[in-house]
């Protein structure tokens, strides 16, 4: 193994795998049914039932490298655990390791004041509340975050917030109590990267209105509670600003590195599980006198999937190692590379699995449609492929400038 697991991680993984077998997989069908019947505005009882069990077993907040608040694992150590969780849409929240809460908790742990941590981080770490992150806006191309137009205006001891956001994951969840909001405090600043700030907005503050859930490829709630939210003259104490005015980009960079790698780790788990489904289905169906698995085209796709998953895993472990050793900022190219490679790999593997399942692959019976939606949305969320590719290319070209 290129990156051998520590004894501690192997022990946790063992317990995690056993929890998945005993509690997660047997409850998946019920979870999907709840999501379908209850919709995006409700809490799903299966999740709430399993959370205390996971917590009791110490399978809780494993994502947080900060040992004061979380498990204190490195990114590399967390990678194989996160991959296991990614095998099921139900798992990440059961272990209090789901996006965007994980990224928001990291922000509060790193940049929040003692007061922010007491009021918001504590209940998030306890899994009592949820959170959202509001950056993207319907009116502007938000993959370029300097375009964000929402305003955060100082007024005495308060800030007044106005803006319309969409794709604010989690906002329809009744447990969602806190929003990390990005907007402009200094629109005239000649440095476009210092115009933006981030501020904490309680979801029950007057003027916050969750307008609608947004379906993701027709799904509501799972795999994503995407939402549209409007903020009209929302007033919050000035102390709710994170780090200070003009530091929104700095926080976004700190937040997005771990968030992106966690998405990739989970997708590798999802792709592994999908390949398993592909193989089982292809081996169990006979067409034109032989099992589908004996058609060379199927074998080719299975082999290609295995190669692609292994490549993606190694690239992701390499990025995790870089984040642990040189820091998120220096590891930005490694992070950008996995953010392109892994969702594209997962889309392809899931697409082949859908094909191998025949018509049934397009139903919700095999979990492949929700898996595809997850992989595909991640070619956009946390930055579209093109933006990451541009960044990788710029880094590459820099090697040859002035030479
Ligand atoms: C399910 C889901 C959940 C999400 N959750 C959140 C959330 O919780 N909070 C949040 O703030 N946002 C969230 N997002 C939003 C996501 O981060 C944005 O959709 C993404 O950053 C792209 O911004 P945009 O939608 O405004 O696309 P645009 O900026 O309008 O870009 C459209 C397209 O233009 C192309 N493009 C853009 N720039 C370049 C370039 N430099 N070179 C070449 N082509 C380019 C790309 O193909 C891109 O997809 C979520 C998105 C989805 C789909």
Short mmCIF file of C-alpha atoms and ligand atoms in Angstrom, two decimals:
data_model
loop_
_atom_site.label_atom_id
_atom_site.label_comp_id
_atom_site.label_asym_id
_atom_site.label_seq_id
_atom_site.Cartn_x
_atom_site.Cartn_y
_atom_site.Cartn_z
CA UNK A 1 0.00 0.00 0.00
CA UNK A 2 1.42 3.38 -1.00
CA UNK A 3 -0.06 5.12 2.04
CA UNK A 4 -0.34 2.50 4.80
CA UNK A 5 -3.16 2.98 7.32
CA UNK A 6 -2.28 3.65 10.94
CA UNK A 7 -3.46 1.13 13.55
CA UNK A 8 -5.87 3.70 14.90
CA UNK A 9 -7.50 4.19 11.50
CA UNK A 10 -7.73 0.46 10.84
CA UNK A 11 -9.53 0.02 14.18
CA UNK A 12 -12.00 2.85 13.48
CA UNK A 13 -12.57 1.56 9.95
CA UNK A 14 -13.40 -1.85 11.29
CA UNK A 15 -16.10 -0.37 13.54
CA UNK A 16 -17.34 1.84 10.73
CA UNK A 17 -17.70 -1.07 8.32
CA UNK A 18 -19.57 -3.06 10.92
CA UNK A 19 -21.91 -0.09 11.59
CA UNK A 20 -22.57 0.23 7.85
CA UNK A 21 -23.52 -3.45 7.66
CA UNK A 22 -25.67 -3.44 10.78
CA UNK A 23 -27.39 -0.08 10.59
CA UNK A 24 -26.84 1.84 7.36
CA UNK A 25 -27.42 -0.58 4.46
CA UNK A 26 -30.49 -2.22 6.08
CA UNK A 27 -32.10 1.23 6.52
CA UNK A 28 -31.34 2.71 3.11
CA UNK A 29 -34.65 1.77 1.49
CA UNK A 30 -36.56 3.34 4.39
CA UNK A 31 -34.42 6.48 4.15
CA UNK A 32 -35.07 6.92 0.41
CA UNK A 33 -38.77 6.34 1.00
CA UNK A 34 -38.85 9.01 3.71
CA UNK A 35 -37.05 11.46 1.43
CA UNK A 36 -39.58 10.79 -1.32
CA UNK A 37 -42.66 10.94 0.90
CA UNK A 38 -41.65 13.72 3.31
CA UNK A 39 -39.80 15.93 0.82
CA UNK A 40 -37.12 18.58 1.34
CA UNK A 41 -38.77 20.52 4.18
CA UNK A 42 -38.75 17.69 6.69
CA UNK A 43 -36.32 15.75 8.90
CA UNK A 44 -35.94 12.08 7.98
CA UNK A 45 -36.56 9.89 11.07
CA UNK A 46 -34.06 7.20 9.97
CA UNK A 47 -31.20 9.70 10.22
CA UNK A 48 -32.22 10.91 13.67
CA UNK A 49 -32.60 7.33 14.88
CA UNK A 50 -29.11 6.29 13.79
CA UNK A 51 -27.18 9.39 14.89
CA UNK A 52 -27.16 8.56 18.63
CA UNK A 53 -25.95 5.02 17.85
CA UNK A 54 -23.06 6.35 15.77
CA UNK A 55 -22.17 8.88 18.44
CA UNK A 56 -22.21 6.24 21.19
CA UNK A 57 -19.71 4.22 19.18
CA UNK A 58 -17.37 7.16 18.71
CA UNK A 59 -18.08 7.26 14.97
CA UNK A 60 -18.71 10.97 15.15
CA UNK A 61 -17.12 14.14 13.72
CA UNK A 62 -14.30 12.07 12.26
CA UNK A 63 -13.79 14.71 9.55
CA UNK A 64 -12.41 17.42 11.83
CA UNK A 65 -8.59 17.48 11.96
CA UNK A 66 -8.79 19.86 14.92
CA UNK A 67 -8.41 17.55 17.95
CA UNK A 68 -9.94 20.07 20.33
CA UNK A 69 -13.31 19.77 18.63
CA UNK A 70 -13.07 16.66 16.45
CA UNK A 71 -11.30 13.35 15.98
CA UNK A 72 -7.93 14.93 15.16
CA UNK A 73 -7.33 12.73 12.12
CA UNK A 74 -5.18 13.95 9.25
CA UNK A 75 -6.78 14.26 5.80
CA UNK A 76 -4.93 11.12 4.77
CA UNK A 77 -6.23 9.20 7.78
CA UNK A 78 -9.78 10.40 7.22
CA UNK A 79 -9.70 9.49 3.50
CA UNK A 80 -10.40 5.79 3.82
CA UNK A 81 -13.10 6.38 6.46
CA UNK A 82 -14.81 9.04 4.36
CA UNK A 83 -14.73 6.67 1.39
CA UNK A 84 -16.66 4.09 3.42
CA UNK A 85 -19.28 6.71 4.36
CA UNK A 86 -19.60 7.74 0.73
CA UNK A 87 -20.93 4.32 -0.19
CA UNK A 88 -24.37 5.37 1.02
CA UNK A 89 -26.33 8.63 0.82
CA UNK A 90 -27.60 7.89 4.32
CA UNK A 91 -24.21 7.49 6.00
CA UNK A 92 -22.48 10.91 6.07
CA UNK A 93 -25.14 12.67 8.13
CA UNK A 94 -25.51 9.70 10.49
CA UNK A 95 -21.83 10.18 11.41
CA UNK A 96 -22.17 14.00 11.49
CA UNK A 97 -19.83 14.18 8.51
CA UNK A 98 -22.07 15.61 5.78
CA UNK A 99 -21.63 18.66 3.58
CA UNK A 100 -22.05 21.56 3.93
CA UNK A 101 -22.06 21.19 7.73
CA UNK A 102 -18.52 19.81 7.76
CA UNK A 103 -17.13 22.82 5.86
CA UNK A 104 -19.12 25.21 8.03
CA UNK A 105 -17.88 23.56 11.21
CA UNK A 106 -14.32 23.86 9.92
CA UNK A 107 -14.87 27.57 9.32
CA UNK A 108 -16.27 28.08 12.81
CA UNK A 109 -13.49 26.01 14.39
CA UNK A 110 -10.79 27.92 12.50
CA UNK A 111 -12.14 31.44 12.20
CA UNK A 112 -15.02 31.72 14.71
CA UNK A 113 -14.72 33.63 17.98
CA UNK A 114 -15.28 31.87 21.32
CA UNK A 115 -18.83 33.26 21.26
CA UNK A 116 -19.53 31.96 17.71
CA UNK A 117 -18.18 28.57 18.71
CA UNK A 118 -20.30 28.39 21.85
CA UNK A 119 -23.48 29.42 20.07
CA UNK A 120 -23.12 27.61 16.73
CA UNK A 121 -20.19 25.22 16.61
CA UNK A 122 -21.18 23.33 19.77
CA UNK A 123 -24.70 22.39 18.61
CA UNK A 124 -23.37 21.58 15.12
CA UNK A 125 -20.76 19.25 16.56
CA UNK A 126 -23.47 17.67 18.68
CA UNK A 127 -25.61 17.13 15.57
CA UNK A 128 -28.45 19.15 17.12
CA UNK A 129 -28.67 21.72 14.35
CA UNK A 130 -27.62 22.03 10.72
CA UNK A 131 -26.17 24.89 8.69
CA UNK A 132 -25.93 26.31 5.18
CA UNK A 133 -23.42 28.23 3.10
CA UNK A 134 -24.82 30.99 0.89
CA UNK A 135 -22.45 32.17 -1.80
CA UNK A 136 -23.99 31.38 -5.21
CA UNK A 137 -26.49 33.89 -6.66
CA UNK A 138 -28.98 33.43 -9.49
CA UNK A 139 -28.24 36.86 -10.98
CA UNK A 140 -24.50 36.44 -11.61
CA UNK A 141 -22.00 33.83 -12.83
CA UNK A 142 -20.98 32.70 -9.39
CA UNK A 143 -18.16 30.39 -10.46
CA UNK A 144 -16.30 33.70 -10.45
CA UNK A 145 -16.96 34.61 -6.83
CA UNK A 146 -15.79 38.20 -7.36
CA UNK A 147 -19.15 38.64 -9.14
CA UNK A 148 -21.18 38.07 -5.96
CA UNK A 149 -23.43 41.12 -5.56
CA UNK A 150 -25.15 40.69 -2.20
CA UNK A 151 -24.48 43.49 0.23
CA UNK A 152 -23.35 43.49 3.84
CA UNK A 153 -23.53 47.09 5.06
CA UNK A 154 -22.33 48.33 8.44
CA UNK A 155 -24.91 50.33 10.42
CA UNK A 156 -23.79 51.20 13.96
CA UNK A 157 -23.37 48.00 15.94
CA UNK A 158 -25.01 45.91 13.23
CA UNK A 159 -24.62 44.79 9.65
CA UNK A 160 -27.58 44.94 7.28
CA UNK A 161 -27.72 42.18 4.68
CA UNK A 162 -29.51 42.11 1.34
CA UNK A 163 -29.30 39.56 -1.44
CA UNK A 164 -30.77 36.60 -3.23
CA UNK A 165 -28.99 33.25 -3.12
CA UNK A 166 -29.66 29.90 -4.67
CA UNK A 167 -28.26 26.41 -4.41
CA UNK A 168 -28.01 27.10 -0.69
CA UNK A 169 -27.83 23.47 0.38
CA UNK A 170 -29.74 22.65 3.58
CA UNK A 171 -31.80 25.85 3.89
CA UNK A 172 -35.11 23.95 3.69
CA UNK A 173 -34.09 21.66 6.53
CA UNK A 174 -36.02 22.70 9.67
CA UNK A 175 -32.88 21.99 11.73
CA UNK A 176 -30.87 24.50 9.66
CA UNK A 177 -30.28 27.35 12.14
CA UNK A 178 -27.21 29.17 10.88
CA UNK A 179 -26.02 30.47 7.54
CA UNK A 180 -22.52 31.48 6.53
CA UNK A 181 -23.31 34.27 4.10
CA UNK A 182 -20.94 35.80 1.56
CA UNK A 183 -21.45 39.32 0.28
CA UNK A 184 -19.74 42.63 -0.48
CA UNK A 185 -18.77 44.98 2.31
CA UNK A 186 -16.51 47.12 0.11
CA UNK A 187 -17.68 47.03 -3.54
CA UNK A 188 -15.33 49.87 -4.54
CA UNK A 189 -12.14 48.23 -3.29
CA UNK A 190 -9.72 48.14 -6.27
CA UNK A 191 -8.62 44.68 -5.10
CA UNK A 192 -11.59 42.55 -6.17
CA UNK A 193 -10.54 39.85 -3.72
CA UNK A 194 -10.99 42.17 -0.78
CA UNK A 195 -14.51 43.31 -1.57
CA UNK A 196 -16.21 40.27 -0.03
CA UNK A 197 -16.82 39.24 3.56
CA UNK A 198 -18.49 36.35 5.35
CA UNK A 199 -20.96 36.80 8.13
CA UNK A 200 -23.07 34.55 10.33
CA UNK A 201 -26.80 34.92 9.79
CA UNK A 202 -29.25 33.05 12.04
CA UNK A 203 -31.89 31.48 9.80
CA UNK A 204 -34.66 32.79 12.08
CA UNK A 205 -33.51 36.42 11.74
CA UNK A 206 -36.31 38.69 10.42
CA UNK A 207 -35.95 39.12 6.65
CA UNK A 208 -34.58 35.64 5.88
CA UNK A 209 -37.03 33.78 3.65
CA UNK A 210 -36.45 30.33 2.19
CA UNK A 211 -38.35 30.66 -1.09
CA UNK A 212 -38.24 27.13 -2.49
CA UNK A 213 -36.43 23.85 -2.66
CA UNK A 214 -34.64 23.31 -5.98
CA UNK A 215 -34.73 19.82 -7.48
CA UNK A 216 -31.43 18.26 -8.54
CA UNK A 217 -32.16 16.20 -11.66
CA UNK A 218 -35.70 15.90 -10.31
CA UNK A 219 -34.67 14.77 -6.81
CA UNK A 220 -35.69 16.75 -3.73
CA UNK A 221 -33.93 16.31 -0.37
CA UNK A 222 -31.54 13.50 -1.34
CA UNK A 223 -28.87 13.80 -2.67
CA UNK A 224 -29.03 17.53 -1.96
CA UNK A 225 -31.35 19.99 -0.23
CA UNK A 226 -30.62 22.77 -2.72
CA UNK A 227 -32.71 25.87 -1.94
CA UNK A 228 -33.35 29.46 -2.98
CA UNK A 229 -33.21 32.03 -0.20
CA UNK A 230 -33.80 35.75 -0.08
CA UNK A 231 -32.29 38.10 2.52
CA UNK A 232 -34.18 41.40 2.90
CA UNK A 233 -32.75 44.01 5.28
CA UNK A 234 -31.56 41.30 7.63
CA UNK A 235 -29.89 42.87 10.66
CA UNK A 236 -27.26 40.97 12.64
CA UNK A 237 -24.77 42.12 15.34
CA UNK A 238 -21.48 43.44 13.94
CA UNK A 239 -19.70 40.74 15.94
CA UNK A 240 -21.16 38.13 13.55
CA UNK A 241 -18.58 39.00 10.89
CA UNK A 242 -15.98 36.26 10.40
CA UNK A 243 -12.33 37.34 10.68
CA UNK A 244 -13.17 40.91 9.64
CA UNK A 245 -14.30 42.87 6.59
CA UNK A 246 -12.76 41.97 3.24
CA UNK A 247 -11.59 38.51 4.27
CA UNK A 248 -14.31 36.44 2.57
CA UNK A 249 -11.98 34.99 -0.07
CA UNK A 250 -9.43 33.98 2.50
CA UNK A 251 -12.13 32.04 4.37
CA UNK A 252 -13.55 30.57 1.15
CA UNK A 253 -10.14 29.16 0.27
CA UNK A 254 -9.75 27.66 3.75
CA UNK A 255 -13.24 26.17 3.55
CA UNK A 256 -13.25 24.78 0.05
CA UNK A 257 -10.05 22.68 0.21
CA UNK A 258 -11.29 20.19 2.82
CA UNK A 259 -14.84 20.33 1.43
CA UNK A 260 -13.65 19.39 -2.05
CA UNK A 261 -11.48 16.52 -0.94
CA UNK A 262 -14.28 15.09 1.22
CA UNK A 263 -16.61 15.12 -1.79
CA UNK A 264 -13.98 13.22 -3.77
CA UNK A 265 -13.38 10.67 -1.04
CA UNK A 266 -17.10 9.99 -0.75
CA UNK A 267 -17.45 9.69 -4.54
CA UNK A 268 -14.74 7.04 -4.63
CA UNK A 269 -16.81 5.01 -2.16
CA UNK A 270 -19.90 5.55 -4.27
CA UNK A 271 -18.07 4.46 -7.43
CA UNK A 272 -16.78 1.32 -5.66
CA UNK A 273 -20.26 0.39 -4.57
CA UNK A 274 -21.58 1.07 -8.05
CA UNK A 275 -18.97 -1.18 -9.63
CA UNK A 276 -20.03 -3.90 -7.22
CA UNK A 277 -23.64 -3.48 -8.38
CA UNK A 278 -22.56 -3.51 -12.02
CA UNK A 279 -20.66 -6.80 -11.58
CA UNK A 280 -23.43 -8.54 -9.63
CA UNK A 281 -26.12 -7.53 -12.07
CA UNK A 282 -24.09 -8.39 -15.17
CA UNK A 283 -23.26 -11.81 -13.74
CA UNK A 284 -26.89 -12.55 -12.88
CA UNK A 285 -28.58 -11.80 -16.26
CA UNK A 286 -28.36 -13.93 -19.36
CA UNK A 287 -28.85 -12.30 -22.77
CA UNK A 288 -28.39 -13.99 -26.15
CA UNK A 289 -27.24 -17.21 -24.52
CA UNK A 290 -24.63 -15.98 -22.07
CA UNK A 291 -24.37 -13.82 -18.96
CA UNK A 292 -24.06 -10.11 -19.68
CA UNK A 293 -20.78 -10.26 -17.71
CA UNK A 294 -19.31 -12.51 -20.40
CA UNK A 295 -19.84 -9.94 -23.15
CA UNK A 296 -16.44 -8.44 -23.82
CA UNK A 297 -17.87 -4.95 -23.84
CA UNK A 298 -19.04 -5.45 -20.24
CA UNK A 299 -15.66 -6.83 -19.22
CA UNK A 300 -13.96 -3.89 -20.87
CA UNK A 301 -16.13 -1.48 -18.87
CA UNK A 302 -15.54 -3.37 -15.63
CA UNK A 303 -11.78 -3.33 -16.17
CA UNK A 304 -11.80 0.32 -17.14
CA UNK A 305 -13.87 1.16 -14.04
CA UNK A 306 -11.39 -0.63 -11.79
CA UNK A 307 -8.48 1.24 -13.37
CA UNK A 308 -10.25 4.59 -13.11
CA UNK A 309 -11.26 4.09 -9.48
CA UNK A 310 -7.72 3.10 -8.46
CA UNK A 311 -6.27 6.10 -10.31
CA UNK A 312 -8.76 8.44 -8.67
CA UNK A 313 -8.09 7.02 -5.22
CA UNK A 314 -4.33 7.41 -5.56
CA UNK A 315 -4.69 10.95 -6.82
CA UNK A 316 -6.99 11.76 -3.90
CA UNK A 317 -4.67 10.21 -1.32
CA UNK A 318 -1.84 12.17 -2.86
CA UNK A 319 -3.85 15.39 -2.48
CA UNK A 320 -4.71 14.49 1.14
CA UNK A 321 -1.04 13.88 1.86
CA UNK A 322 -0.11 17.21 0.27
CA UNK A 323 -2.75 19.03 2.35
CA UNK A 324 -1.36 17.42 5.50
CA UNK A 325 2.25 18.19 4.70
CA UNK A 326 2.36 21.50 2.81
CA UNK A 327 -1.06 22.95 3.71
CA UNK A 328 -4.29 23.56 1.79
CA UNK A 329 -3.01 26.66 0.03
CA UNK A 330 0.10 25.08 -1.49
CA UNK A 331 -1.85 21.89 -2.29
CA UNK A 332 -4.39 23.84 -4.37
CA UNK A 333 -3.35 22.26 -7.68
CA UNK A 334 -3.61 18.75 -6.24
CA UNK A 335 -7.07 19.64 -4.91
CA UNK A 336 -8.12 21.10 -8.28
CA UNK A 337 -6.94 17.94 -10.06
CA UNK A 338 -9.04 15.58 -7.94
CA UNK A 339 -12.03 17.90 -8.13
CA UNK A 340 -11.99 17.36 -11.91
CA UNK A 341 -10.85 13.75 -12.05
CA UNK A 342 -13.05 12.13 -9.41
CA UNK A 343 -16.56 13.34 -10.36
CA UNK A 344 -15.82 12.60 -14.03
CA UNK A 345 -14.63 9.11 -13.12
CA UNK A 346 -17.71 8.50 -10.96
CA UNK A 347 -20.07 9.76 -13.71
CA UNK A 348 -18.55 7.30 -16.16
CA UNK A 349 -18.62 4.29 -13.82
CA UNK A 350 -22.21 5.01 -12.78
CA UNK A 351 -23.24 5.51 -16.42
CA UNK A 352 -21.84 2.06 -17.32
CA UNK A 353 -23.62 0.54 -14.32
CA UNK A 354 -26.92 2.08 -15.44
CA UNK A 355 -26.36 0.57 -18.89
CA UNK A 356 -25.61 -2.85 -17.44
CA UNK A 357 -28.84 -2.72 -15.43
CA UNK A 358 -30.91 -2.14 -18.57
CA UNK A 359 -34.15 -0.18 -18.16
CA UNK A 360 -34.09 -0.82 -14.41
CA UNK A 361 -30.96 1.29 -14.21
CA UNK A 362 -33.08 4.39 -14.79
CA UNK A 363 -35.51 3.55 -11.98
CA UNK A 364 -34.88 4.39 -8.33
CA UNK A 365 -34.72 0.68 -7.42
CA UNK A 366 -30.95 0.31 -7.63
CA UNK A 367 -29.82 3.67 -6.26
CA UNK A 368 -28.02 4.42 -9.53
CA UNK A 369 -30.01 7.48 -10.53
CA UNK A 370 -29.36 9.23 -7.20
CA UNK A 371 -25.71 8.16 -7.46
CA UNK A 372 -25.47 9.68 -10.94
CA UNK A 373 -27.12 12.90 -9.74
CA UNK A 374 -24.53 13.11 -6.95
CA UNK A 375 -21.54 12.59 -9.21
CA UNK A 376 -22.86 14.93 -11.90
CA UNK A 377 -23.74 17.76 -9.55
CA UNK A 378 -20.18 17.62 -8.26
CA UNK A 379 -18.89 18.59 -11.67
CA UNK A 380 -20.51 21.96 -10.80
CA UNK A 381 -20.76 22.38 -7.04
CA UNK A 382 -17.66 23.82 -5.34
CA UNK A 383 -16.60 25.13 -8.74
CA UNK A 384 -17.21 23.77 -12.24
CA UNK A 385 -14.65 21.53 -13.97
CA UNK A 386 -13.56 24.29 -16.32
CA UNK A 387 -12.54 26.64 -13.53
CA UNK A 388 -10.41 23.96 -11.87
CA UNK A 389 -8.85 23.02 -15.20
CA UNK A 390 -7.99 26.68 -15.83
CA UNK A 391 -6.24 26.78 -12.47
CA UNK A 392 -4.27 23.61 -13.21
CA UNK A 393 -3.26 24.96 -16.62
CA UNK A 394 -2.15 28.28 -15.14
CA UNK A 395 0.07 26.45 -12.65
CA UNK A 396 1.49 24.34 -15.46
CA UNK A 397 2.20 27.32 -17.71
CA UNK A 398 3.83 29.22 -14.85
CA UNK A 399 6.65 26.68 -15.02
CA UNK A 400 7.58 27.98 -18.48
CA UNK A 401 7.11 31.73 -18.07
CA UNK A 402 10.24 33.87 -18.33
CA UNK A 403 12.24 30.96 -19.73
C1 LIG B 1 -26.66 20.58 -6.11
C2 LIG B 1 -25.81 21.78 -5.92
C3 LIG B 1 -25.53 22.20 -4.62
C4 LIG B 1 -24.83 23.38 -4.41
N1 LIG B 1 -24.63 23.84 -3.12
C5 LIG B 1 -24.15 25.08 -2.93
C6 LIG B 1 -24.13 25.68 -1.61
O1 LIG B 1 -24.46 25.04 -0.61
N2 LIG B 1 -23.74 26.98 -1.50
C7 LIG B 1 -23.35 27.72 -2.56
O2 LIG B 1 -23.03 28.90 -2.38
N3 LIG B 1 -23.36 27.20 -3.82
C8 LIG B 1 -23.75 25.91 -4.02
N4 LIG B 1 -23.80 25.38 -5.30
C9 LIG B 1 -23.50 26.25 -6.42
C10 LIG B 1 -22.23 25.92 -7.19
O3 LIG B 1 -21.09 26.11 -6.42
C11 LIG B 1 -22.29 26.80 -8.45
O4 LIG B 1 -23.35 26.31 -9.26
C12 LIG B 1 -20.98 26.80 -9.22
O5 LIG B 1 -19.98 27.47 -8.51
C13 LIG B 1 -21.15 27.47 -10.58
O6 LIG B 1 -21.69 28.74 -10.48
P1 LIG B 1 -22.95 29.12 -11.38
O7 LIG B 1 -24.00 28.10 -11.15
O8 LIG B 1 -23.31 30.54 -11.11
O9 LIG B 1 -22.45 28.92 -12.87
P2 LIG B 1 -21.80 30.04 -13.81
O10 LIG B 1 -20.77 30.81 -13.07
O11 LIG B 1 -22.90 30.79 -14.48
O12 LIG B 1 -21.05 29.14 -14.89
C14 LIG B 1 -21.77 28.41 -15.86
C15 LIG B 1 -20.81 27.58 -16.66
O13 LIG B 1 -19.90 28.43 -17.35
C16 LIG B 1 -18.71 27.72 -17.59
N5 LIG B 1 -17.58 28.49 -17.07
C17 LIG B 1 -17.56 29.29 -15.98
N6 LIG B 1 -16.32 29.80 -15.81
C18 LIG B 1 -15.55 29.30 -16.80
C19 LIG B 1 -14.19 29.44 -17.17
N7 LIG B 1 -13.36 30.19 -16.44
N8 LIG B 1 -13.76 28.77 -18.26
C20 LIG B 1 -14.57 28.00 -19.01
N9 LIG B 1 -15.87 27.83 -18.70
C21 LIG B 1 -16.35 28.47 -17.62
C22 LIG B 1 -18.82 26.39 -16.85
O14 LIG B 1 -19.21 25.38 -17.75
C23 LIG B 1 -19.91 26.66 -15.86
O15 LIG B 1 -20.58 25.47 -15.42
C24 LIG B 1 -24.40 24.14 -5.52
C25 LIG B 1 -24.65 23.68 -6.82
C26 LIG B 1 -25.33 22.51 -7.03
C27 LIG B 1 -25.60 22.06 -8.42
#
